[in-house]
XYZ file of C-alpha atoms in Angstrom:
289
model
C 177.485 76.315 126.275
C 175.858 77.456 122.815
C 173.760 74.242 122.735
C 172.553 74.708 126.248
C 171.559 78.322 125.656
C 169.853 77.310 122.350
C 167.686 74.861 124.378
C 166.808 77.443 126.941
C 165.714 79.883 124.262
C 163.549 77.196 122.756
C 162.121 76.447 126.073
C 161.432 80.081 127.125
C 159.389 80.472 123.969
C 156.842 77.562 124.411
C 157.143 77.919 128.303
C 155.759 81.314 128.249
C 152.760 79.933 126.285
C 152.189 77.188 128.837
C 152.317 80.095 131.355
C 149.538 82.001 129.599
C 147.381 78.936 129.492
C 148.170 78.261 133.250
C 147.052 81.870 133.904
C 143.935 81.240 132.291
C 143.175 78.229 134.625
C 144.267 80.431 137.610
C 141.964 83.405 136.684
C 138.812 81.159 136.507
C 139.825 78.893 139.362
C 140.193 81.786 141.829
C 136.795 83.184 141.083
C 134.769 79.979 140.741
C 136.937 77.123 142.106
C 136.373 75.336 138.745
C 139.225 73.844 136.882
C 138.474 74.734 133.181
C 139.702 71.848 130.961
C 138.639 73.711 127.893
C 141.154 76.337 128.350
C 143.432 74.961 125.554
C 140.521 75.379 123.068
C 140.756 79.136 123.499
C 144.459 79.128 122.294
C 143.306 77.055 119.305
C 140.401 79.462 118.583
C 142.630 82.546 118.804
C 145.239 81.126 116.293
C 142.717 79.594 113.780
C 140.563 82.690 113.858
C 143.415 84.909 113.131
C 144.367 82.621 110.336
C 140.996 82.538 108.577
C 140.387 86.204 109.035
C 143.923 86.747 107.322
C 142.647 84.560 104.658
C 139.783 86.672 104.128
C 141.956 89.741 103.762
C 141.217 91.385 106.999
C 143.856 93.745 107.836
C 146.380 92.854 110.530
C 144.944 95.507 113.043
C 141.502 94.092 112.686
C 142.080 90.412 112.237
C 143.824 89.842 115.643
C 141.511 91.806 117.945
C 138.536 90.136 116.250
C 140.243 86.744 116.900
C 140.515 87.690 120.505
C 137.054 88.891 120.739
C 135.806 85.500 119.275
C 137.629 83.555 121.797
C 136.108 85.692 124.559
C 132.695 85.006 123.332
C 133.420 81.276 123.439
C 134.504 81.924 127.011
C 131.370 83.828 127.744
C 129.431 80.900 126.399
C 131.235 78.536 128.757
C 130.282 81.028 131.639
C 126.538 80.693 130.545
C 126.709 76.800 130.792
C 128.447 76.859 134.056
C 125.918 79.341 135.576
C 122.948 77.322 134.334
C 124.465 74.377 136.272
C 125.651 76.402 139.317
C 123.733 74.025 141.664
C 125.858 71.177 140.382
C 128.985 69.712 142.220
C 132.374 71.044 141.451
C 133.164 67.614 139.841
C 130.122 67.961 137.618
C 131.249 71.390 136.513
C 134.705 70.234 135.673
C 133.150 67.404 133.613
C 131.218 69.980 131.955
C 134.350 71.886 130.753
C 135.705 68.682 129.407
C 132.479 68.298 127.278
C 132.603 71.850 126.188
C 136.144 71.270 124.993
C 134.978 68.347 122.771
C 132.316 70.529 121.561
C 134.344 73.503 120.545
C 136.964 71.076 118.916
C 134.297 69.598 116.812
C 132.833 72.842 115.957
C 136.143 74.247 114.875
C 136.681 71.133 112.852
C 133.499 71.969 110.928
C 133.880 75.760 110.848
C 137.500 75.840 109.925
C 138.996 72.603 108.711
C 141.400 69.809 109.633
C 144.426 71.105 107.994
C 147.578 72.819 109.652
C 147.873 76.428 109.179
C 150.391 79.060 109.999
C 150.801 83.012 109.976
C 153.726 85.136 108.594
C 156.033 86.249 111.166
C 154.724 89.624 112.706
C 158.188 91.048 112.541
C 161.449 90.130 110.847
C 162.120 86.377 110.647
C 165.858 86.691 110.564
C 167.430 84.928 113.580
C 169.315 86.932 116.182
C 172.392 85.541 117.484
C 173.170 85.714 121.254
C 176.380 84.342 122.393
C 176.386 81.777 119.463
C 172.864 80.740 120.016
C 170.006 81.957 117.916
C 166.360 83.219 118.664
C 163.847 84.458 116.137
C 162.285 87.836 116.733
C 158.796 86.064 116.729
C 159.983 83.984 119.707
C 161.096 87.215 121.420
C 157.727 88.747 120.642
C 156.058 85.661 122.334
C 158.100 86.293 125.468
C 157.376 89.924 125.563
C 153.720 89.728 124.828
C 153.524 87.205 127.723
C 155.368 89.287 130.207
C 153.098 92.290 129.485
C 150.151 90.130 129.952
C 151.545 89.030 133.304
C 152.276 92.397 134.406
C 148.985 93.677 133.151
C 147.178 91.041 135.245
C 149.287 92.093 138.288
C 148.216 95.765 137.776
C 144.626 94.805 137.277
C 144.331 92.757 140.484
C 146.426 94.984 142.655
C 145.787 98.624 141.477
C 142.231 98.736 139.957
C 138.896 98.708 141.680
C 137.613 96.023 139.185
C 140.562 93.816 140.215
C 140.082 94.322 143.806
C 136.384 93.333 143.121
C 137.642 90.103 141.526
C 139.717 89.336 144.511
C 136.792 90.104 146.909
C 134.573 87.902 144.664
C 137.103 84.970 144.963
C 137.402 85.526 148.741
C 133.791 85.477 149.464
C 130.901 85.808 147.042
C 128.236 86.541 149.558
C 130.206 89.162 151.180
C 131.131 90.728 147.847
C 127.455 90.892 147.037
C 126.725 92.714 150.422
C 129.083 95.456 149.471
C 127.598 95.968 146.182
C 129.752 93.980 143.805
C 128.120 92.285 141.000
C 129.340 88.924 141.238
C 127.713 87.699 137.961
C 129.621 90.496 136.073
C 132.967 89.546 137.746
C 132.612 85.857 136.724
C 131.790 86.874 133.191
C 134.809 89.152 133.037
C 137.003 86.283 134.452
C 135.854 83.731 131.963
C 136.270 86.259 129.053
C 139.706 87.367 130.177
C 140.868 83.968 130.654
C 139.797 83.213 127.027
C 141.178 86.392 125.786
C 144.682 85.654 127.202
C 144.758 82.142 125.872
C 143.690 83.457 122.391
C 146.583 85.975 122.496
C 149.020 83.213 123.161
C 147.565 81.200 120.350
C 147.943 84.038 117.851
C 151.473 84.885 118.682
C 152.632 81.131 118.795
C 150.963 80.183 115.332
C 153.865 81.802 113.126
C 156.298 79.558 115.029
C 154.524 76.284 115.510
C 151.432 76.432 113.242
C 147.792 75.561 114.404
C 144.969 73.238 113.625
C 141.527 72.408 115.249
C 143.227 69.967 117.764
C 146.135 71.755 118.899
C 144.408 73.020 122.087
C 144.226 69.546 123.680
C 147.947 69.335 124.647
C 148.492 72.879 125.225
C 145.511 72.889 127.598
C 147.019 69.884 129.409
C 150.495 71.397 129.765
C 148.995 74.595 130.911
C 147.064 72.816 133.490
C 150.386 71.159 134.525
C 152.102 74.503 134.769
C 149.243 75.857 136.985
C 149.514 72.830 139.303
C 153.339 72.858 139.391
C 153.377 76.484 140.621
C 150.249 76.037 142.869
C 146.769 76.070 141.547
C 145.368 79.724 141.844
C 148.858 81.300 142.138
C 149.317 83.535 139.099
C 153.201 83.817 139.846
C 153.350 80.020 140.340
C 151.562 79.489 137.029
C 154.214 81.640 135.144
C 156.985 80.001 136.837
C 155.478 76.420 136.269
C 155.175 77.151 132.513
C 158.671 78.348 132.248
C 160.194 75.449 133.895
C 158.135 73.063 132.105
C 159.071 74.524 128.706
C 162.778 74.428 129.528
C 162.574 70.875 130.734
C 160.774 69.717 127.674
C 163.526 71.456 125.397
C 166.171 69.771 127.377
C 164.600 66.241 127.042
C 164.047 66.621 123.362
C 167.710 67.988 122.696
C 169.660 65.586 125.018
C 167.355 62.538 124.837
C 164.684 62.418 122.163
C 161.648 64.422 121.011
C 159.519 61.399 121.438
C 159.745 61.899 125.326
C 159.009 65.504 125.292
C 155.316 65.377 125.837
C 155.649 62.856 128.810
C 157.923 65.453 130.734
C 154.799 67.505 131.849
C 152.974 64.574 133.320
C 156.035 62.985 134.967
C 156.850 66.420 136.517
C 153.223 66.693 137.529
C 153.158 63.406 139.332
C 156.289 64.246 141.178
C 155.041 67.523 142.228
C 151.581 66.077 143.429
C 153.614 63.408 145.341
C 156.057 65.741 146.999
C 154.433 69.166 146.925
C 150.568 68.475 146.779
C 149.934 72.358 147.128
C 152.468 73.079 144.289
C 155.939 74.677 144.562
C 154.563 77.931 145.696
C 151.310 76.690 147.203
C 147.852 77.911 146.347
C 147.261 81.550 146.235
C 144.955 82.766 149.107
C 142.656 85.706 148.502
C 143.077 88.579 150.871
C 140.390 91.019 152.309
C 140.188 94.181 150.180
């Protein structure tokens, strides 16, 4: 029982990070119908920027917001590229995001370095015992921050005028323009919010797993798998998919071998696409607002 609970704790920690990356895919997909395969790089930018700002003696309360802003600006640059190619097919735009991912990774390799880096735990690093299993306060922080972001997005989309404008833009861009919504501004916000969410995930995860310039590749792919498992475009589905994926990985690493851990996401993805092409919860449909 203790062993099982320990694997669940480990799976929840990384699963919520996958969920945040999956949410980033969802935010951009819902507004532009583009699958952004550079999403994982925003996680890396957040973690690496926070590390190097801390090396430069920036205080905690300044370094982390600056890292999020930097990642959001990288997201804005992606929007500019996409908007300049707006007449291209969706397939071409997806390829563009892959190219942007390679560019960001290469630029980070030059701008930062190739080494692994970490951050000190934001709160006590003394493990907490729960029914015999242990979990670190930093891991709890990851889960709490992830849940706050999920509820924050729910509030944004359902309780604010800006969120309703985002839903209207996702539903019908032309109709949104006719009622005075600035579609361009909404798309910019979506790209920057998506990047900022991923950056927060990268920052809170770095004290646990460390980071380097290429960590975003696998995180991006697993976040994409989480989004597909839950149903692309469905925010709740992305969260569920990320958590389930994280727990399954933890079980496979614990009961079989850690060598198979990274294969879990792609095996599950193939099974979902074969038996549930629309994901476990289906794609989220925008409603009239």
